[in-house]
């Protein structure tokens, strides 16, 4: 079985998408793309968006090979998924062919803006209505020639890709806007010799508020695009070893909280100074 929780990539979409193979016109090629429809919070003047998170999707989802068991279990699932627990149309033969295609490099081409047919930087400033990804189904790589309607897996998979990049892209974009405001304030009120402190003006304690581990990595990593202060270890560790060749990205310092402060009858801060203080 492939995919997180043993759920394959082609199931990362809405049920009705699976039925589209029967309603699309016959075709030898299809291109699907994703875009951001507006700037942050509907801003019409500054529509820049900081696109982030695609590498995680490619390495952990798109690049994971489907298995025959995946397709067979999907067939069993859809047998009772239609209204009244009747059979829901599932093109098993097409998904098996898609599995074979995925074994051939570039059978499905994932193109990331701004350069088609090449990998973009994992953090790219784009504008609304600018395609952030496109997927072309190219039959030339299929040993059986043209496969009508084989666009279905890729079209549905865009839901999975979009779901993964929407959150970190939103965090990175908001974080960038906050930093822009800080930079203006720094220019007005801070000595140039102290500009170094700007990188840590927002410190991420987001791990405790995340719905899942993956969210902490995606959102925490997006934060680290603009600031280096973080206590979200999952994001800092992932960014350092999986994205930055082992070079440190996030920084933190020892700190206290209620569990420490309530452990002493008095002089709690004195203990902190003794352990971590400087002479």
Coordinates of C-alpha atoms in Angstrom, one line a residue:
X1 CA 0.0 0.0 0.0
X2 CA 1.2 3.5 -0.8
X3 CA 0.5 6.9 0.6
X4 CA 0.0 8.3 4.1
X5 CA -2.3 6.2 6.2
X6 CA -2.1 3.7 3.3
X7 CA -4.3 5.9 1.2
X8 CA -3.0 6.2 -2.4
X9 CA -2.6 9.6 -4.1
X10 CA -5.5 9.1 -6.5
X11 CA -7.9 9.0 -3.6
X12 CA -6.9 12.4 -2.5
X13 CA -9.9 14.1 -4.1
X14 CA -13.7 14.3 -4.1
X15 CA -15.7 11.2 -5.0
X16 CA -17.3 12.7 -8.1
X17 CA -13.9 13.3 -9.7
X18 CA -13.6 9.5 -10.2
X19 CA -16.7 9.5 -12.4
X20 CA -15.3 12.1 -14.8
X21 CA -13.6 9.6 -17.1
X22 CA -17.1 8.8 -18.5
X23 CA -18.1 12.4 -19.2
X24 CA -14.9 14.0 -20.6
X25 CA -14.5 14.0 -24.4
X26 CA -12.1 11.6 -26.0
X27 CA -8.7 13.2 -26.1
X28 CA -5.0 12.3 -26.8
X29 CA -3.7 14.9 -24.4
X30 CA -4.9 16.9 -21.4
X31 CA -3.3 19.7 -19.3
X32 CA -4.7 20.6 -15.9
X33 CA -3.3 23.5 -13.9
X34 CA -3.8 25.3 -10.6
X35 CA -3.8 29.0 -9.8
X36 CA -4.4 31.4 -6.9
X37 CA -7.5 33.4 -7.6
X38 CA -6.7 36.5 -5.6
X39 CA -4.1 38.3 -3.5
X40 CA -4.0 37.9 0.2
X41 CA -7.3 38.8 1.9
X42 CA -8.7 40.1 -1.4
X43 CA -6.0 42.7 -1.9
X44 CA -6.3 44.0 -5.5
X45 CA -3.2 46.2 -5.4
X46 CA -0.6 43.9 -4.1
X47 CA -1.5 40.4 -5.4
X48 CA 1.9 38.8 -4.8
X49 CA 1.7 35.4 -3.3
X50 CA 4.6 33.5 -1.8
X51 CA 4.2 30.0 -3.2
X52 CA 5.6 27.3 -0.8
X53 CA 5.2 23.6 -0.1
X54 CA 5.4 21.9 -3.5
X55 CA 8.6 20.0 -2.8
X56 CA 7.0 18.2 0.2
X57 CA 4.1 17.1 -2.0
X58 CA 6.3 15.8 -4.8
X59 CA 8.7 13.8 -2.6
X60 CA 6.1 12.3 -0.3
X61 CA 3.0 11.9 -2.5
X62 CA 3.5 12.4 -6.2
X63 CA 6.7 10.4 -6.4
X64 CA 5.2 7.5 -4.4
X65 CA 4.4 4.6 -6.7
X66 CA 0.9 3.2 -6.7
X67 CA 0.6 -0.5 -6.2
X68 CA -1.8 -3.1 -7.7
X69 CA -3.1 -3.6 -4.2
X70 CA -4.0 0.2 -4.1
X71 CA -6.1 -0.2 -7.2
X72 CA -7.8 -3.4 -6.1
X73 CA -8.7 -1.9 -2.7
X74 CA -10.0 1.2 -4.5
X75 CA -12.2 -1.1 -6.6
X76 CA -13.5 -2.8 -3.5
X77 CA -14.2 0.5 -1.9
X78 CA -16.2 1.9 -4.8
X79 CA -18.2 -1.2 -5.1
X80 CA -20.4 0.1 -2.2
X81 CA -19.7 3.8 -2.4
X82 CA -22.7 4.9 -4.6
X83 CA -26.0 6.0 -3.1
X84 CA -27.6 3.1 -1.3
X85 CA -24.2 1.4 -1.0
X86 CA -24.5 0.4 -4.7
X87 CA -21.6 0.3 -7.1
X88 CA -19.9 3.6 -8.0
X89 CA -18.2 3.8 -11.4
X90 CA -14.5 3.1 -11.0
X91 CA -12.3 2.7 -14.1
X92 CA -9.9 0.1 -12.7
X93 CA -8.4 -0.6 -16.1
X94 CA -7.4 3.1 -16.5
X95 CA -5.9 3.3 -13.1
X96 CA -3.8 0.2 -13.7
X97 CA -2.6 1.7 -17.0
X98 CA -1.8 5.0 -15.1
X99 CA 0.2 2.9 -12.6
X100 CA 2.3 1.5 -15.5
X101 CA 2.8 5.0 -16.9
X102 CA 4.0 6.3 -13.6
X103 CA 6.9 3.9 -13.8
X104 CA 8.2 5.7 -16.8
X105 CA 9.9 9.0 -16.1
X106 CA 8.1 12.0 -17.4
X107 CA 5.0 10.0 -18.3
X108 CA 3.2 12.5 -16.1
X109 CA 5.0 15.9 -16.2
X110 CA 4.7 18.2 -13.3
X111 CA 5.6 21.7 -14.4
X112 CA 6.1 24.5 -11.9
X113 CA 6.1 28.2 -12.7
X114 CA 7.8 30.3 -13.7
X115 CA 9.7 27.9 -16.0
X116 CA 7.7 25.2 -17.8
X117 CA 9.2 21.7 -17.7
X118 CA 11.6 22.5 -15.0
X119 CA 11.6 22.7 -11.2
X120 CA 11.1 26.2 -9.8
X121 CA 12.5 27.3 -6.5
X122 CA 10.4 25.9 -3.7
X123 CA 9.6 29.5 -2.6
X124 CA 8.5 31.6 -5.5
X125 CA 6.7 35.0 -5.5
X126 CA 3.8 34.8 -8.0
X127 CA 0.8 36.9 -8.9
X128 CA -2.9 35.9 -8.9
X129 CA -4.1 33.9 -11.9
X130 CA -0.5 32.8 -12.5
X131 CA -0.5 29.0 -12.8
X132 CA 1.4 27.5 -9.9
X133 CA 1.5 24.0 -11.3
X134 CA 0.4 22.2 -14.4
X135 CA 0.2 18.5 -15.2
X136 CA 0.3 17.2 -18.8
X137 CA -0.6 13.7 -19.7
X138 CA 1.7 12.8 -22.6
X139 CA 0.7 9.6 -24.4
X140 CA 4.0 9.3 -26.3
X141 CA 5.4 7.6 -23.2
X142 CA 2.7 4.9 -23.1
X143 CA 3.7 1.6 -24.6
X144 CA 0.1 1.1 -25.8
X145 CA -0.2 4.5 -27.6
X146 CA -3.0 6.9 -27.0
X147 CA -5.1 6.3 -23.9
X148 CA -8.4 8.2 -24.2
X149 CA -9.6 9.7 -20.8
X150 CA -6.5 8.8 -19.0
X151 CA -6.5 12.4 -17.8
X152 CA -8.8 11.5 -14.9
X153 CA -6.1 10.5 -12.3
X154 CA -4.2 13.7 -12.9
X155 CA -7.2 16.0 -12.8
X156 CA -8.3 14.5 -9.5
X157 CA -4.8 14.6 -8.1
X158 CA -4.7 18.3 -8.4
X159 CA -7.1 18.5 -5.5
X160 CA -4.5 16.7 -3.4
X161 CA -1.7 18.9 -4.6
X162 CA -3.7 22.1 -4.0
X163 CA -4.7 21.0 -0.5
X164 CA -1.1 20.5 0.5
X165 CA 0.2 23.8 -0.9
X166 CA -2.7 26.1 0.0
X167 CA -1.9 26.2 3.7
X168 CA 1.9 26.8 3.6
X169 CA 1.4 29.3 0.8
X170 CA -1.0 31.3 2.9
X171 CA 1.3 31.2 5.9
X172 CA 4.3 32.2 3.9
X173 CA 2.4 35.1 2.2
X174 CA 1.0 36.5 5.5
X175 CA 4.4 36.1 7.1
X176 CA 6.0 38.0 4.3
X177 CA 3.5 40.9 4.6
X178 CA 4.2 41.1 8.3
X179 CA 7.9 41.3 7.7
X180 CA 7.3 44.0 5.1
X181 CA 5.6 46.1 7.8
X182 CA 8.4 45.4 10.3
X183 CA 11.0 46.4 7.8
X184 CA 9.3 49.8 7.4
X185 CA 9.2 50.3 11.1
X186 CA 12.9 49.3 11.4
X187 CA 13.9 51.8 8.9
X188 CA 12.1 54.5 10.8
X189 CA 13.0 53.6 14.4
X190 CA 15.9 51.1 14.6
X191 CA 19.6 51.8 14.3
X192 CA 21.1 50.1 11.3
X193 CA 23.5 48.2 13.6
X194 CA 20.5 46.4 15.2
X195 CA 18.8 45.3 11.9
X196 CA 20.0 41.8 12.6
X197 CA 17.3 41.4 15.2
X198 CA 14.6 41.7 12.5
X199 CA 14.9 38.0 11.6
X200 CA 13.6 36.9 15.0
X201 CA 10.8 39.5 15.6
X202 CA 8.2 36.8 15.1
X203 CA 8.8 33.6 16.9
X204 CA 6.8 30.5 16.0
X205 CA 5.2 28.5 18.8
X206 CA 2.7 26.9 16.4
X207 CA 3.3 23.2 17.1
X208 CA 0.9 23.0 20.1
X209 CA -1.9 24.5 18.0
X210 CA -1.5 22.3 14.9
X211 CA -4.1 19.8 14.0
X212 CA -1.5 17.3 13.0
X213 CA 2.3 16.8 12.7
X214 CA 2.3 17.5 8.9
X215 CA 0.7 20.9 9.5
X216 CA 3.4 21.9 11.9
X217 CA 6.1 21.0 9.3
X218 CA 4.3 22.8 6.4
X219 CA 3.2 25.9 8.3
X220 CA 6.4 26.1 10.4
X221 CA 8.5 25.8 7.3
X222 CA 6.6 28.5 5.6
X223 CA 7.3 30.8 8.6
X224 CA 11.0 30.1 8.3
X225 CA 11.1 31.6 4.8
X226 CA 10.8 35.1 6.4
X227 CA 11.9 34.7 10.0
X228 CA 14.3 32.4 11.9
X229 CA 12.8 32.4 15.3
X230 CA 11.0 29.1 16.0
X231 CA 10.2 26.6 18.7
X232 CA 8.5 24.3 16.2
X233 CA 11.2 21.6 16.2
X234 CA 9.5 19.5 13.5
X235 CA 9.7 22.4 11.0
X236 CA 13.2 23.5 11.9
X237 CA 14.5 19.9 11.8
X238 CA 12.8 19.2 8.4
X239 CA 14.0 22.5 6.9
X240 CA 17.6 22.0 8.0
X241 CA 18.1 18.4 7.0
X242 CA 15.6 17.9 4.1
X243 CA 15.6 21.3 2.5
X244 CA 18.9 23.1 3.4
X245 CA 21.6 20.5 3.2
X246 CA 22.0 20.3 7.0
X247 CA 22.6 24.0 7.5
X248 CA 20.7 25.5 10.5
X249 CA 17.6 27.5 9.6
X250 CA 15.6 28.1 12.8
X251 CA 16.8 29.5 16.2
X252 CA 15.5 29.4 19.7
X253 CA 16.7 30.1 23.3
X254 CA 16.0 28.4 26.7
X255 CA 12.9 29.7 28.4
X256 CA 10.6 29.1 31.3
X257 CA 6.9 28.4 31.6
X258 CA 4.4 27.6 34.3
X259 CA 5.6 24.1 34.9
X260 CA 9.0 25.4 35.9
X261 CA 7.8 28.5 37.7
X262 CA 5.4 26.5 39.9
X263 CA 8.2 24.1 40.9
X264 CA 9.8 26.6 43.2
X265 CA 8.4 28.2 46.3
X266 CA 10.3 31.4 45.5
X267 CA 13.2 32.9 43.5
X268 CA 12.2 31.1 40.4
X269 CA 13.9 33.5 38.0
X270 CA 17.1 33.4 40.0
X271 CA 17.5 29.7 39.1
X272 CA 17.2 30.6 35.4
X273 CA 19.9 33.2 35.8
X274 CA 22.1 30.7 37.5
X275 CA 21.7 28.1 34.8
X276 CA 21.5 30.2 31.6
X277 CA 22.6 33.7 32.7
X278 CA 25.7 35.5 31.5
X279 CA 28.3 37.1 33.7

